[in-house]
PDB file of C-alpha atoms in Angstrom:
ATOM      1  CA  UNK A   1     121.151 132.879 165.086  1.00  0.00           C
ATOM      2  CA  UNK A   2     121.803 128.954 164.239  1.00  0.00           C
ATOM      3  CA  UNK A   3     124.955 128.232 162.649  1.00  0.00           C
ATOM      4  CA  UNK A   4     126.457 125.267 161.111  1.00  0.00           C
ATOM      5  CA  UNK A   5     129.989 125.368 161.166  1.00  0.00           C
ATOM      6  CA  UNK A   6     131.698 123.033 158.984  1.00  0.00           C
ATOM      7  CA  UNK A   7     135.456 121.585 160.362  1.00  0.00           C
ATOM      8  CA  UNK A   8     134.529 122.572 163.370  1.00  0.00           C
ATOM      9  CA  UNK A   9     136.901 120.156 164.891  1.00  0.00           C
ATOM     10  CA  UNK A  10     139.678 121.383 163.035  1.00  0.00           C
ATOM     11  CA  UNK A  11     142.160 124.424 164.633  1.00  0.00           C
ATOM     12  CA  UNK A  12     140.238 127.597 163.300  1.00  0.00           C
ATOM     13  CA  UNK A  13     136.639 125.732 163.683  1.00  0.00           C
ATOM     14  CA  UNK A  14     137.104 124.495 167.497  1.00  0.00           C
ATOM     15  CA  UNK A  15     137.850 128.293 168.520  1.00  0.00           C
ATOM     16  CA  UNK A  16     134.755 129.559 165.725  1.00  0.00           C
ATOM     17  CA  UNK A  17     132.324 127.062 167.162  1.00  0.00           C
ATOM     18  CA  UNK A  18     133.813 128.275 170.849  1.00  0.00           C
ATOM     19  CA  UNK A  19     133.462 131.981 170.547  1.00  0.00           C
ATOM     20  CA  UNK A  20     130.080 131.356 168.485  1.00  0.00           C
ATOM     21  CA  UNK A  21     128.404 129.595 171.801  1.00  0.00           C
ATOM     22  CA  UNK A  22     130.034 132.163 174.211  1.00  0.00           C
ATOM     23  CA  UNK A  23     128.068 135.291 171.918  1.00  0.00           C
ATOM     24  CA  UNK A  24     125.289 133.276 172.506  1.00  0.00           C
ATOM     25  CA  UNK A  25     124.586 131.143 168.690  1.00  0.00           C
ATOM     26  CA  UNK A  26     123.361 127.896 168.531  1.00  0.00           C
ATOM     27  CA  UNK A  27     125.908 126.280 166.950  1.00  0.00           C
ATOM     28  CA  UNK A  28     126.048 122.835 165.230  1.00  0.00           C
ATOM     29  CA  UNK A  29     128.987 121.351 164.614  1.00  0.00           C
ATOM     30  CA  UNK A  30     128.820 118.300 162.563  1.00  0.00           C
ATOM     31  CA  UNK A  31     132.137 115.519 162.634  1.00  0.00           C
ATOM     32  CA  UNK A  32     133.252 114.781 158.974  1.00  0.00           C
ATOM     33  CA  UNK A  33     130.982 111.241 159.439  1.00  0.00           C
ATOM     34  CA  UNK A  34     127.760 112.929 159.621  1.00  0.00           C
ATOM     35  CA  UNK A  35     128.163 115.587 157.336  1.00  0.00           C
ATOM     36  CA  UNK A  36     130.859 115.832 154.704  1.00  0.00           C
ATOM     37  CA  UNK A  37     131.171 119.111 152.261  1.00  0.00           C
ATOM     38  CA  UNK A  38     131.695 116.953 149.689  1.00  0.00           C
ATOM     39  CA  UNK A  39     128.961 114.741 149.436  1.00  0.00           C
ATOM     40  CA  UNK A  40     125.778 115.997 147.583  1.00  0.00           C
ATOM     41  CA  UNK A  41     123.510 113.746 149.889  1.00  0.00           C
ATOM     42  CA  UNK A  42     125.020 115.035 152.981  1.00  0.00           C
ATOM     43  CA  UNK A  43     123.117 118.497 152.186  1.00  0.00           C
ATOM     44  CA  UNK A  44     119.588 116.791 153.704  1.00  0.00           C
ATOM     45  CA  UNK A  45     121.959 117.461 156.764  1.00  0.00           C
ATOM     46  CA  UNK A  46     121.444 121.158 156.163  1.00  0.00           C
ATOM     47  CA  UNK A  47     117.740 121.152 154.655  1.00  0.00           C
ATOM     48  CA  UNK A  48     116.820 119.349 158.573  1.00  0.00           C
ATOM     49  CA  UNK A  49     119.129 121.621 160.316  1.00  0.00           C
ATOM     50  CA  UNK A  50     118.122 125.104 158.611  1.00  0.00           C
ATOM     51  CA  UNK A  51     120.687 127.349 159.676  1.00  0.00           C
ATOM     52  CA  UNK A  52     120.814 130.842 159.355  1.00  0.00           C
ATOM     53  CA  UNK A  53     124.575 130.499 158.250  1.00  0.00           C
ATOM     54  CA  UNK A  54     127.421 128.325 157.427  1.00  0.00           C
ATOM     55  CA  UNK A  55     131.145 129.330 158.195  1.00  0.00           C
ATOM     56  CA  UNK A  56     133.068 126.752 156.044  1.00  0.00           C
ATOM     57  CA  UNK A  57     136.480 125.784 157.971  1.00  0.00           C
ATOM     58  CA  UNK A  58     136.740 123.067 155.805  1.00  0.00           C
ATOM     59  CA  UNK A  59     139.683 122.974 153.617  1.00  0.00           C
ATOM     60  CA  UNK A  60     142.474 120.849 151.941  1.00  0.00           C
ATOM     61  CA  UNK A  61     145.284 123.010 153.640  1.00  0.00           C
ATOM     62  CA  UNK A  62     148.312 120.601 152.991  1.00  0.00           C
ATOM     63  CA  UNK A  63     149.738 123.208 150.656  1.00  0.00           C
ATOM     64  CA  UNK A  64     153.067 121.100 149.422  1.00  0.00           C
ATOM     65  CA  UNK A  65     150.946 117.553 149.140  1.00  0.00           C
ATOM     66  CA  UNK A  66     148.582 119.434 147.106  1.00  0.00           C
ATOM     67  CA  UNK A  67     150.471 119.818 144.776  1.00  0.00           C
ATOM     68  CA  UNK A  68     150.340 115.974 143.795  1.00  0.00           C
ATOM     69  CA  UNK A  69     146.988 115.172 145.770  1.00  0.00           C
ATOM     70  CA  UNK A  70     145.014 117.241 143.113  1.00  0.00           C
ATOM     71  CA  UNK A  71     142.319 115.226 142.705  1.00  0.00           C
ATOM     72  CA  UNK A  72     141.516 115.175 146.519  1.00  0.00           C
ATOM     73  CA  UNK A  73     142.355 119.021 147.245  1.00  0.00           C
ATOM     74  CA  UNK A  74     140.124 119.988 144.472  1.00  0.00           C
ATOM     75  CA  UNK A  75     137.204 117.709 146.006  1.00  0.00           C
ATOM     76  CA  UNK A  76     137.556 119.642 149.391  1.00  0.00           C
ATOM     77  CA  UNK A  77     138.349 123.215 148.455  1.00  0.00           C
ATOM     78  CA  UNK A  78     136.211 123.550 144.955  1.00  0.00           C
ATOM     79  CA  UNK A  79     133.748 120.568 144.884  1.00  0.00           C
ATOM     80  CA  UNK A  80     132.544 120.702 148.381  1.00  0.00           C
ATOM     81  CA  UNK A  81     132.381 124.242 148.179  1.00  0.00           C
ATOM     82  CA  UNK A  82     130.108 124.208 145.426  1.00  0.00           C
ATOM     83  CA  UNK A  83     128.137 122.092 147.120  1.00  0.00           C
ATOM     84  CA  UNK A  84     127.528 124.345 149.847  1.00  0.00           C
ATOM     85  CA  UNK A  85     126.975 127.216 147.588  1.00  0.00           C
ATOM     86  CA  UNK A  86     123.934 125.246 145.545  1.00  0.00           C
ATOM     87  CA  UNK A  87     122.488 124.530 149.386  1.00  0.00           C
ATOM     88  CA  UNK A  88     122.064 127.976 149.490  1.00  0.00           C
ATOM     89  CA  UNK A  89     120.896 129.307 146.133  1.00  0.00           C
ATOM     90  CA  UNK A  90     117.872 127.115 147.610  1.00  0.00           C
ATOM     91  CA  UNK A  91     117.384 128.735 150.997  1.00  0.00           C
ATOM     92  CA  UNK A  92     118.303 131.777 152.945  1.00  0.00           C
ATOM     93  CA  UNK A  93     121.324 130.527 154.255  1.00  0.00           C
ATOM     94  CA  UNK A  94     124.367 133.192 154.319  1.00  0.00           C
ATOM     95  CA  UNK A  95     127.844 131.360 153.065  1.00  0.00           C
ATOM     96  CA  UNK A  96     130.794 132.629 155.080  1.00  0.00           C
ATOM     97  CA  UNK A  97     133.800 131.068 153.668  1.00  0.00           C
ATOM     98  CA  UNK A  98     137.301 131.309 154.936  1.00  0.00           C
ATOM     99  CA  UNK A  99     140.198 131.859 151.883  1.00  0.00           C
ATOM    100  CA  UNK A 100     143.989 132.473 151.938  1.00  0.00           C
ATOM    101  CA  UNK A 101     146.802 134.751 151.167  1.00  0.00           C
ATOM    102  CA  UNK A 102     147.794 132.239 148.614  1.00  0.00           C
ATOM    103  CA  UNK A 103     145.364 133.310 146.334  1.00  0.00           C
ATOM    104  CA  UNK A 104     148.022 136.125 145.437  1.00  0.00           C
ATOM    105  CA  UNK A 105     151.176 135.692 143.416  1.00  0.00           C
ATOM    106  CA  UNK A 106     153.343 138.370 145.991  1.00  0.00           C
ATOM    107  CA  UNK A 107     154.838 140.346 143.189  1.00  0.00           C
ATOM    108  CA  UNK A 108     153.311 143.250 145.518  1.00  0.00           C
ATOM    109  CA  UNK A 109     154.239 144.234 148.826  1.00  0.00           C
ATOM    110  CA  UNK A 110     150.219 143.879 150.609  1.00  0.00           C
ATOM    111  CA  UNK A 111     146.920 143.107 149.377  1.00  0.00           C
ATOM    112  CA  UNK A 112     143.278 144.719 149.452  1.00  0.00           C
ATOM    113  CA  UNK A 113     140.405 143.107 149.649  1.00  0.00           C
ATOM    114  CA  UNK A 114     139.708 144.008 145.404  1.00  0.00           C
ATOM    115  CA  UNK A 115     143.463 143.318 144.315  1.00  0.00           C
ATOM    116  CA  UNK A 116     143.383 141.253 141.163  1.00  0.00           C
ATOM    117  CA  UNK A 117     144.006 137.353 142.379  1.00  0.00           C
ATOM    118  CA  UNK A 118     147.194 135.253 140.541  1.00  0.00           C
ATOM    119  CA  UNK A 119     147.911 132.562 142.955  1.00  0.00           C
ATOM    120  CA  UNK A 120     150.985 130.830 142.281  1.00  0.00           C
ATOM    121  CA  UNK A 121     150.643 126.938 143.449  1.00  0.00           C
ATOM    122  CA  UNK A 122     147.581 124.333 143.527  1.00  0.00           C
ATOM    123  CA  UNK A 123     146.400 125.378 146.424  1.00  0.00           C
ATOM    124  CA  UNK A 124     145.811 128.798 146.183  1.00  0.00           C
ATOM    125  CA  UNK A 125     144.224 127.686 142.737  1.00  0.00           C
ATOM    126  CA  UNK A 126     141.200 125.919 144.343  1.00  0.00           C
ATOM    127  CA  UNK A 127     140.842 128.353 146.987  1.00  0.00           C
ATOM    128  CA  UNK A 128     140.504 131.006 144.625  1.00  0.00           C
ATOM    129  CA  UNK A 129     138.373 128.740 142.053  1.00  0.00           C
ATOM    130  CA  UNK A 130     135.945 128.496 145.218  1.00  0.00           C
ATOM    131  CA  UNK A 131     136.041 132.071 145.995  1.00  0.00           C
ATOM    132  CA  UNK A 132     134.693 132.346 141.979  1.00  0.00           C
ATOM    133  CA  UNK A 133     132.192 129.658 142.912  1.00  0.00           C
ATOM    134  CA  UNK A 134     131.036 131.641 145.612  1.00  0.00           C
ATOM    135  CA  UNK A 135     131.033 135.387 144.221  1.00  0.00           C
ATOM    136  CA  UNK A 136     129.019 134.004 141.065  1.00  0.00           C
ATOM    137  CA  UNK A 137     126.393 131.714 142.706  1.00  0.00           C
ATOM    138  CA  UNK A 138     124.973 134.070 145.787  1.00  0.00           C
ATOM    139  CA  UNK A 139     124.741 137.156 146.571  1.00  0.00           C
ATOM    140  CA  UNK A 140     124.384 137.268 150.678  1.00  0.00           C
ATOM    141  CA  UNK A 141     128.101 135.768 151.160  1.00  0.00           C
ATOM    142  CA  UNK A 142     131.295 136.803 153.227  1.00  0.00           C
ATOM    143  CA  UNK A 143     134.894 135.464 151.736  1.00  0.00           C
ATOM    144  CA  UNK A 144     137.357 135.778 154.830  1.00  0.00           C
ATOM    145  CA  UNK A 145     140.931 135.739 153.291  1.00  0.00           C
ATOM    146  CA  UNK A 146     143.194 135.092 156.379  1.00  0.00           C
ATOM    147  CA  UNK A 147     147.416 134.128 156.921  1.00  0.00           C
ATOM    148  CA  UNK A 148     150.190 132.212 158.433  1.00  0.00           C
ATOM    149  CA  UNK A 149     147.209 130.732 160.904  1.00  0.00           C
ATOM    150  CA  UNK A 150     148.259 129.001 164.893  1.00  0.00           C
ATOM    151  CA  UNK A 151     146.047 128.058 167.369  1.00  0.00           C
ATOM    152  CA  UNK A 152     145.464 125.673 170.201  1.00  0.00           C
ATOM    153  CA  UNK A 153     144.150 122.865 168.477  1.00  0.00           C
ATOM    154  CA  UNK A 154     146.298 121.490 165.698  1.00  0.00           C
ATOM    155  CA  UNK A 155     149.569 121.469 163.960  1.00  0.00           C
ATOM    156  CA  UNK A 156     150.939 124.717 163.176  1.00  0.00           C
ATOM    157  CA  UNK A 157     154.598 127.130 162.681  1.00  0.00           C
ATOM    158  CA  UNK A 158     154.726 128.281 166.645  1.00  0.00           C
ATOM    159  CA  UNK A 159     153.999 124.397 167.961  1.00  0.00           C
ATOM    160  CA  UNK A 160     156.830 122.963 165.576  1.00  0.00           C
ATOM    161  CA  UNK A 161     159.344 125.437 166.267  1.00  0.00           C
ATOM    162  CA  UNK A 162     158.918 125.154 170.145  1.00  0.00           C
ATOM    163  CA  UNK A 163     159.359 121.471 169.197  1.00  0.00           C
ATOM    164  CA  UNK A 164     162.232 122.042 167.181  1.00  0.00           C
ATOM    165  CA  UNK A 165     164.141 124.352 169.513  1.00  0.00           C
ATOM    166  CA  UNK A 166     163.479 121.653 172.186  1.00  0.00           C
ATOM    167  CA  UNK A 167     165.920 119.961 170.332  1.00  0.00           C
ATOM    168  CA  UNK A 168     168.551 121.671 168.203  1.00  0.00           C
ATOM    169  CA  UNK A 169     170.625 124.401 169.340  1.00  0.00           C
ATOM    170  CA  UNK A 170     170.393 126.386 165.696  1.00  0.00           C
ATOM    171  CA  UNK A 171     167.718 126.216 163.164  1.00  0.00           C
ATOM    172  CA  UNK A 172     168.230 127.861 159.906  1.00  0.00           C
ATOM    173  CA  UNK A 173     164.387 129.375 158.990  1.00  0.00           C
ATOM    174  CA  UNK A 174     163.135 131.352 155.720  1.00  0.00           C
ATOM    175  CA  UNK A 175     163.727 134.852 155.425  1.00  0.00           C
ATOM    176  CA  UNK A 176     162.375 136.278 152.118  1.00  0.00           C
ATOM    177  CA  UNK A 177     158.422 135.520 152.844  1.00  0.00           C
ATOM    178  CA  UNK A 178     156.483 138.185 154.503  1.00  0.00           C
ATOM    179  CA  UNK A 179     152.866 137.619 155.960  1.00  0.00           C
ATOM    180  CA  UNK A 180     150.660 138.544 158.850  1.00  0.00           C
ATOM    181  CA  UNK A 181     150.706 135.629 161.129  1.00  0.00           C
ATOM    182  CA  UNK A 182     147.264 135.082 162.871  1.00  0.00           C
ATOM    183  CA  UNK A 183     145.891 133.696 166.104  1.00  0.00           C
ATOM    184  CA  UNK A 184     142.769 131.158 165.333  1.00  0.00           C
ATOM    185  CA  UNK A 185     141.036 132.928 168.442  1.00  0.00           C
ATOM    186  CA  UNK A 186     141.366 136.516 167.368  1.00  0.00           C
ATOM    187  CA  UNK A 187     140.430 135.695 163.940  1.00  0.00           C
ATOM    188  CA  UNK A 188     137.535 133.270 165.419  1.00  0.00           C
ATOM    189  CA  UNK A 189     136.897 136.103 167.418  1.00  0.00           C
ATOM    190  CA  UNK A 190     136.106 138.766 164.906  1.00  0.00           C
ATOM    191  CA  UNK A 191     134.359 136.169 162.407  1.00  0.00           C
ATOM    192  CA  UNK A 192     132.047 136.235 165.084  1.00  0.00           C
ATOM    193  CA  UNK A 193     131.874 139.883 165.329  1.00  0.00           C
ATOM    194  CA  UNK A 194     131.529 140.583 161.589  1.00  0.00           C
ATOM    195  CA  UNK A 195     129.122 137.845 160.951  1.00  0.00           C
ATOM    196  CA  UNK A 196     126.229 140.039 160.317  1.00  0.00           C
ATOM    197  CA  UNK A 197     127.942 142.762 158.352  1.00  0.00           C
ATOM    198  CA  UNK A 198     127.453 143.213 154.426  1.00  0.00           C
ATOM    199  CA  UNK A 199     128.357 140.670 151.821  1.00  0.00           C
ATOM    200  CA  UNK A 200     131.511 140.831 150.296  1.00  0.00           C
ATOM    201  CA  UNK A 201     135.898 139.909 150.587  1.00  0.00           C
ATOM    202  CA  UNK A 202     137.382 140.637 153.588  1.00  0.00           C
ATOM    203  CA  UNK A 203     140.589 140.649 154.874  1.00  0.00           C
ATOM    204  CA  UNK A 204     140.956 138.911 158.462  1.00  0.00           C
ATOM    205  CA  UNK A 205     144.558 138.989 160.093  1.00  0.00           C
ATOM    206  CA  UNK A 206     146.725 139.839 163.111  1.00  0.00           C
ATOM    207  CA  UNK A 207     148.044 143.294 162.323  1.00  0.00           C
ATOM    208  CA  UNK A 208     152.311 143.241 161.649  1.00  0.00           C
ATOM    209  CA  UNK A 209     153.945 142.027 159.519  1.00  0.00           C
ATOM    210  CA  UNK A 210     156.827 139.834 159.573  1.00  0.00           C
ATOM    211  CA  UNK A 211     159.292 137.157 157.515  1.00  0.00           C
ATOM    212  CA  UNK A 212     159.022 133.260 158.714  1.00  0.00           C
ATOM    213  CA  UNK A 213     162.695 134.102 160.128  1.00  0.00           C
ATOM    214  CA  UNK A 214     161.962 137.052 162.230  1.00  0.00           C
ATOM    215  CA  UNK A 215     158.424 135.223 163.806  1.00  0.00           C
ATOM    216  CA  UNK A 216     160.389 132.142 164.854  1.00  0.00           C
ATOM    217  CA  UNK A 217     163.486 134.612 166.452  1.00  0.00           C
ATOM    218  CA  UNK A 218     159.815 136.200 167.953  1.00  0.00           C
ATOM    219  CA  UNK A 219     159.091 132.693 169.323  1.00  0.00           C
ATOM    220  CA  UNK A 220     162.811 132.270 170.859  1.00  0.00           C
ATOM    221  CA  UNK A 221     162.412 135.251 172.925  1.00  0.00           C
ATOM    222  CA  UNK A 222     159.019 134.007 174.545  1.00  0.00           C
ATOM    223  CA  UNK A 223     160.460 131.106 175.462  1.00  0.00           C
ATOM    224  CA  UNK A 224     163.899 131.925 176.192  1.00  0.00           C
ATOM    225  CA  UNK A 225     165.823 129.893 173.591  1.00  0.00           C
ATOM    226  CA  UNK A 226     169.297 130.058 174.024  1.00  0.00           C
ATOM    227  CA  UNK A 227     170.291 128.444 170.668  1.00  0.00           C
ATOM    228  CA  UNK A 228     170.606 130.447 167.346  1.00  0.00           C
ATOM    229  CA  UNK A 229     167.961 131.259 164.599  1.00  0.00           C
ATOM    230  CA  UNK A 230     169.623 131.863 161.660  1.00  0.00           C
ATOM    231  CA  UNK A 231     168.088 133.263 158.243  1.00  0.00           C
ATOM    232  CA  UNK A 232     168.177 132.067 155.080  1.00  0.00           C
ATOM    233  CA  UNK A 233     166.803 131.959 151.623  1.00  0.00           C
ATOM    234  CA  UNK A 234     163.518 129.958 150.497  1.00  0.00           C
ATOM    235  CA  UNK A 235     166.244 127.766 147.720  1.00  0.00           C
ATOM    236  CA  UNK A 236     167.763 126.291 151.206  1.00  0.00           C
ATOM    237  CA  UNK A 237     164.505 124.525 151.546  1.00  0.00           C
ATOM    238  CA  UNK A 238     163.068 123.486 148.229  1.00  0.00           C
ATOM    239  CA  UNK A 239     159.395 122.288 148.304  1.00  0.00           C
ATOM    240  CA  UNK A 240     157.102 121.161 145.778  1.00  0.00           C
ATOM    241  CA  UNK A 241     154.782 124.446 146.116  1.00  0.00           C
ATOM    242  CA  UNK A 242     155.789 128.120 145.243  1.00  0.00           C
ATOM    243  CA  UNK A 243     155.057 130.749 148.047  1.00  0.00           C
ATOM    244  CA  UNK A 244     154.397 134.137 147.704  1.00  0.00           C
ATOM    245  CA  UNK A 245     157.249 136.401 148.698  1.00  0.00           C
ATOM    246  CA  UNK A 246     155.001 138.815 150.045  1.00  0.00           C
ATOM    247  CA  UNK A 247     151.201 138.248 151.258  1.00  0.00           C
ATOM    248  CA  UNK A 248     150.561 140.793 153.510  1.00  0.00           C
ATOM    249  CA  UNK A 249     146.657 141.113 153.169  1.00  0.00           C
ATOM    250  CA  UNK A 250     145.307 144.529 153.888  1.00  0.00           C
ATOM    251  CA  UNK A 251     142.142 145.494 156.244  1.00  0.00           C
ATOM    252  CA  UNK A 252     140.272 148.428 155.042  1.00  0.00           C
ATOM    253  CA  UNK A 253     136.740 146.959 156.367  1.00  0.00           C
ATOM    254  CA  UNK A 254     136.462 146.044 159.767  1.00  0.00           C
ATOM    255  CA  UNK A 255     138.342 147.174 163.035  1.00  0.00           C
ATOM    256  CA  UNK A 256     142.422 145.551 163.021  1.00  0.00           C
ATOM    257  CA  UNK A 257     143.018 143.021 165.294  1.00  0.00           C
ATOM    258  CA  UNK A 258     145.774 142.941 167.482  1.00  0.00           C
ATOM    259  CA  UNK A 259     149.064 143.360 166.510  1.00  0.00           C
ATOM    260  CA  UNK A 260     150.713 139.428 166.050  1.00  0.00           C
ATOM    261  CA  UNK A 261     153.751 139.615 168.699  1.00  0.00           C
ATOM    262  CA  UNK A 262     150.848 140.308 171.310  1.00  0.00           C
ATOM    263  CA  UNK A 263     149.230 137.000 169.776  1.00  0.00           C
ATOM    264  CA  UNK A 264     151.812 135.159 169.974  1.00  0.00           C
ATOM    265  CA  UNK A 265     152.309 136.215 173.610  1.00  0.00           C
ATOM    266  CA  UNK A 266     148.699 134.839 174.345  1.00  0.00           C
ATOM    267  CA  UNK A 267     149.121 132.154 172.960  1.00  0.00           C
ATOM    268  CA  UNK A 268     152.358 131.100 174.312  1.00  0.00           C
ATOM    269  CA  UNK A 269     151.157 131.575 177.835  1.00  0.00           C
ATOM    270  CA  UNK A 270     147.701 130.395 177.651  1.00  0.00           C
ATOM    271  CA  UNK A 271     149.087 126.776 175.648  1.00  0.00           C
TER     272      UNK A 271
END
């Protein structure tokens, strides 16, 4: 099967485009300056490439600056999406696009895949407006909601709080959030596994749950921090985006991946 994976450079697409080759794909992973979501004229890049499916890692994911960046989140996570969607109306290209927790409001305690959406900031706005985009333009799509993501290649909660407890000897970290957090290559890995199953929302993450608090006191113990982790509430750290309080996005489709503590474990030792 040849797929185009866009932001495949990113932290989810390196380990998508990675598993992809090792199951055998041909994979084409564009950088942003040959093809770019968001420019209309950069779909001759897909009309010459013909792929059997896209996985769309490209997103706007700075969930705070969105908040002021509109203009530029909605280009990414709405406009460029709708490019991609009017690509394939035209062809026979499958759309697998990956979405967030955020499109929930967490007035419940978890999430199916057909729970009614409410997200609660900017960014879980356009990720849901593209989900809409998606659901109402084709009809051979997937929609991969996933949470709380870490990986090898880029920024993310388990990298800065090594970083931090390099430093300090007691960090004061969120306790009234719940999620699933998610390792890029299990969720890369099972993309990959589910990419020929039905069209439809589906609920990708490491199976747990846990509060922001009781993942970084997770993190201490794999690396033997001796200083303190400390909870406290979300109003000790204001920021310009609400969270939900609880996004815990249930799995009722496809086989549960591993439980996050044993994720985290990989990842710690294989960094």
């Amino acid at each position: 099967m040849k797929i185009v994976v866009t932001g495949g450079h990113g932290m989810l697409g390196c380990d998508v485009v990675s598993q992809l080759r090792d199951a055998g794909h041909d994979v084409v992973a564009p950088v942003r300056g040959i093809f770019d979501i968001t420019q209309k004229e950069n779909m001759d890049f897909l009309s010459q490439e013909k792929p059997d499916s896209i996985i769309n890692c490209a997103a706007y994911t700075a969930v705070d600056d969105a908040e002021t960046n509109r203009e530029e989140c909605f280009r990414v996570n709405v406009a460029g999406v709708q490019n991609l969607v009017e690509y394939c109306q035209g062809s026979q290209c499958r759309l697998v696009q990956l979405s967030t927790d955020y499109v929930f409001d967490g007035k419940q305690k978890s999430y199916r895949e057909n729970n009614k959406k409410n997200p609660i900031n900017y960014y879980g706005e356009t990720k849901s407006a593209a989900e809409d985009c998606i659901t109402k333009g084709l009809s051979d799509y997937q929609i991969v909601r996933t949470s709380w993501l870490f990986g090898r290649h880029g920024k993310n909660f388990v990298q800065t709080m090594i970083a931090l407890m390099g430093q300090y000897q007691k960090l004061r970290i969120v306790n009234d959030q719940t999620g699933s957090p998610t390792y890029t290559r299990d969720l890369a890995k099972a993309l990959v596994q589910n990419v020929e199953c039905a069209s439809g929302v589906y609920h990708l993450t490491n199976s747990g749950i846990c509060t922001w608090y009781e993942f970084a006191t997770e993190i201490a113990q794999n690396i033997g921090y001796t200083g303190i982790v400390e909870p406290c509430s979300s109003e000790a750290f204001p920021k310009p985006a609400k969270r939900p309080r609880f996004s815990v996005l249930q799995n009722t489709k496809t086989e549960l991946l591993p439980d996050w503590k044993e994720a985290l474990q990989k990842y710690i030792s294989q960094k």
